[in-house]
PDB file of C-alpha atoms in Angstrom:
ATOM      1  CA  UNK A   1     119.538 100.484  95.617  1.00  0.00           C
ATOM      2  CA  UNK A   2     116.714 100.015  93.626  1.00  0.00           C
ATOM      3  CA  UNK A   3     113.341  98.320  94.083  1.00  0.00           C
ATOM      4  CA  UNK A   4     112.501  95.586  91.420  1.00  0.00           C
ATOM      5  CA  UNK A   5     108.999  94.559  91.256  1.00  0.00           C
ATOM      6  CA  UNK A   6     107.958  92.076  88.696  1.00  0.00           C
ATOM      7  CA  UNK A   7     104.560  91.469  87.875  1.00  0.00           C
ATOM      8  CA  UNK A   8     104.792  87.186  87.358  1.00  0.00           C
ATOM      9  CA  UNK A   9     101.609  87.572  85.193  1.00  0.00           C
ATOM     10  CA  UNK A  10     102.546  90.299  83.055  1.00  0.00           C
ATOM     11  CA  UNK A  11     106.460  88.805  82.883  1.00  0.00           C
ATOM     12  CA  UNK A  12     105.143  85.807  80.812  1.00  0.00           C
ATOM     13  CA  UNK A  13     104.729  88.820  78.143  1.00  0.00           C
ATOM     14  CA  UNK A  14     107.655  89.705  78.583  1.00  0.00           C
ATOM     15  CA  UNK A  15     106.859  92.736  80.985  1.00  0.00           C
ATOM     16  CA  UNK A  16     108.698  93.553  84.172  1.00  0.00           C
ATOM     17  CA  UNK A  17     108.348  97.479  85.500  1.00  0.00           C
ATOM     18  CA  UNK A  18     110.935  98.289  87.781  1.00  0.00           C
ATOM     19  CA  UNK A  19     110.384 101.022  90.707  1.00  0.00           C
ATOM     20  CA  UNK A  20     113.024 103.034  91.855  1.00  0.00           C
ATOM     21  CA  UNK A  21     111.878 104.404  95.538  1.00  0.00           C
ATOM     22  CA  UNK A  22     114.700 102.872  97.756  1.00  0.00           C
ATOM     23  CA  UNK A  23     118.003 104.178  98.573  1.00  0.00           C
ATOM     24  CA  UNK A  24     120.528 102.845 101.314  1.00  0.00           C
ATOM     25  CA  UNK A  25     120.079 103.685 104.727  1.00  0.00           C
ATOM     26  CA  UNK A  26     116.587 104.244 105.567  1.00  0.00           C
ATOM     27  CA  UNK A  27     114.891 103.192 108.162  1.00  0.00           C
ATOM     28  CA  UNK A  28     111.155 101.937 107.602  1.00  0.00           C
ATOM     29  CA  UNK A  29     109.190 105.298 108.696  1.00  0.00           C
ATOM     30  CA  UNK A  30     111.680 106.697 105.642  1.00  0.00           C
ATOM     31  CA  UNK A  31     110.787 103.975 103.220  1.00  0.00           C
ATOM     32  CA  UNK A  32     106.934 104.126 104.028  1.00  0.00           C
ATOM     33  CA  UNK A  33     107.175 107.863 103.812  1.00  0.00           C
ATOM     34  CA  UNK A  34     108.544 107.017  99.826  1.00  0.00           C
ATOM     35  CA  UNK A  35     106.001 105.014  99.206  1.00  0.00           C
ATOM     36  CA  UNK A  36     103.230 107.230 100.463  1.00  0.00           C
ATOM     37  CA  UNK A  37     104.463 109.558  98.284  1.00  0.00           C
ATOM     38  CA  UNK A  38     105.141 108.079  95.072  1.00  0.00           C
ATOM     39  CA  UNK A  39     101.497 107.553  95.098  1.00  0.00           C
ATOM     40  CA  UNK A  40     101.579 103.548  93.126  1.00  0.00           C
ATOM     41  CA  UNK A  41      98.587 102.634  92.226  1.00  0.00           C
ATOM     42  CA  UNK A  42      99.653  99.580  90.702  1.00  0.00           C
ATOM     43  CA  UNK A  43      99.261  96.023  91.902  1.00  0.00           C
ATOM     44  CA  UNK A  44     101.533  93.190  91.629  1.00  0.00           C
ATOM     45  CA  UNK A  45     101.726  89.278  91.646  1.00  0.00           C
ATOM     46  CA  UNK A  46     104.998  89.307  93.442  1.00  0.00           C
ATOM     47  CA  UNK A  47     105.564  91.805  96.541  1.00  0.00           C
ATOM     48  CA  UNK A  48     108.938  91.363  98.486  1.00  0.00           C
ATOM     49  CA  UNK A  49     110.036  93.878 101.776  1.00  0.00           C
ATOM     50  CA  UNK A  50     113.203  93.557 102.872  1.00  0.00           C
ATOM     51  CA  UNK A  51     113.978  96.418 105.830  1.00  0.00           C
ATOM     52  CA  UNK A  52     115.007  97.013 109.490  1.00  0.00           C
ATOM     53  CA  UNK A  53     118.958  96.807 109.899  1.00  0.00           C
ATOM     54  CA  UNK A  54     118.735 100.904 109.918  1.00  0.00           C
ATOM     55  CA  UNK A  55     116.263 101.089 112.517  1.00  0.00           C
ATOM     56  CA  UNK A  56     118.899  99.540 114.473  1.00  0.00           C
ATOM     57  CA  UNK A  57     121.649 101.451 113.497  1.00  0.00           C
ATOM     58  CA  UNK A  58     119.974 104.942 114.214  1.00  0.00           C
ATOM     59  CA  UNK A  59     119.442 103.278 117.563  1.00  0.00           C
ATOM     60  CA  UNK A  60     115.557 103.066 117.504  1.00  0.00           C
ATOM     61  CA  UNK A  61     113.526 100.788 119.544  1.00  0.00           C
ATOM     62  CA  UNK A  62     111.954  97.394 118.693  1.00  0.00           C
ATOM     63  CA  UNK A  63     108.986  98.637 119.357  1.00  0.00           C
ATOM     64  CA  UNK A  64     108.912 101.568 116.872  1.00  0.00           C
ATOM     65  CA  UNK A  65     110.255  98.751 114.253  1.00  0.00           C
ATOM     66  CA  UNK A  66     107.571  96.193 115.033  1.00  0.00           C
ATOM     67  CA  UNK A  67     104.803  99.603 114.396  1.00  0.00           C
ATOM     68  CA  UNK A  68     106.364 100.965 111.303  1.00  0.00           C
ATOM     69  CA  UNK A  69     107.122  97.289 109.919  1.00  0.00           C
ATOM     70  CA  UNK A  70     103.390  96.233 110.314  1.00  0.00           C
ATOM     71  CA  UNK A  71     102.091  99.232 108.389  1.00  0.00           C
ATOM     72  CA  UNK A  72     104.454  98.686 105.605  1.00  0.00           C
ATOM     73  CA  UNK A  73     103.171  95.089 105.144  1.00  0.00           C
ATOM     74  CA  UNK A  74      99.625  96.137 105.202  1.00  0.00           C
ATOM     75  CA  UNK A  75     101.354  98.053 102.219  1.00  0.00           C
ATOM     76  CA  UNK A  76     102.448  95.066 100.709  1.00  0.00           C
ATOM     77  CA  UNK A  77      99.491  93.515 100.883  1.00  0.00           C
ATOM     78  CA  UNK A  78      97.636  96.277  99.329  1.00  0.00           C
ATOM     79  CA  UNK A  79     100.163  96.458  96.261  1.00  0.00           C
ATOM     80  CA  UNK A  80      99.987  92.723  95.470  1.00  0.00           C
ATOM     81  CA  UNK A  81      96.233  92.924  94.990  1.00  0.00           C
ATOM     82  CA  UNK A  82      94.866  92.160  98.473  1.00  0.00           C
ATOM     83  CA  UNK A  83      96.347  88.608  98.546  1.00  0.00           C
ATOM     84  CA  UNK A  84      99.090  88.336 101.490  1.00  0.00           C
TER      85      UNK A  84
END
């Protein structure tokens, strides 16, 4: 599973950079631990985060979902430029 992010600005130039980080099965304190440490600077003008079945699976509490998920949208935020 990879991550596609698109930058709509840079697309109309025909530009699209694609960013591999994902892979099936992780739970968000895995995928914010990937993103941490592919250290992306880069902004974007289109940020999508789609996560939290695994959480579930691995049997870990709402609450630990609800923590983890809000940091990785404060990610999200910070990737497409400050504008949520």
């Amino acid at each position: 599973m990879f991550v596609v992010v698109v930058d709509l600005d840079a697309h109309i130039f025909g530009v699209v950079r694609l960013a591999g980080i994902v892979r099936t099965g992780w739970t968000t304190s895995k995928l914010q631990t990937a993103i941490v440490n592919a250290h992306n600077q880069h902004t974007y003008g289109l940020v999508s985060l789609l996560i939290g079945v695994n959480n579930q699976y691995y049997g870990q509490t709402v609450s630990v979902y609800c923590t983890e998920f809000r940091a990785l949208l404060g990610l999200a935020v910070v990737f497409a430029g400050g504008r949520p």
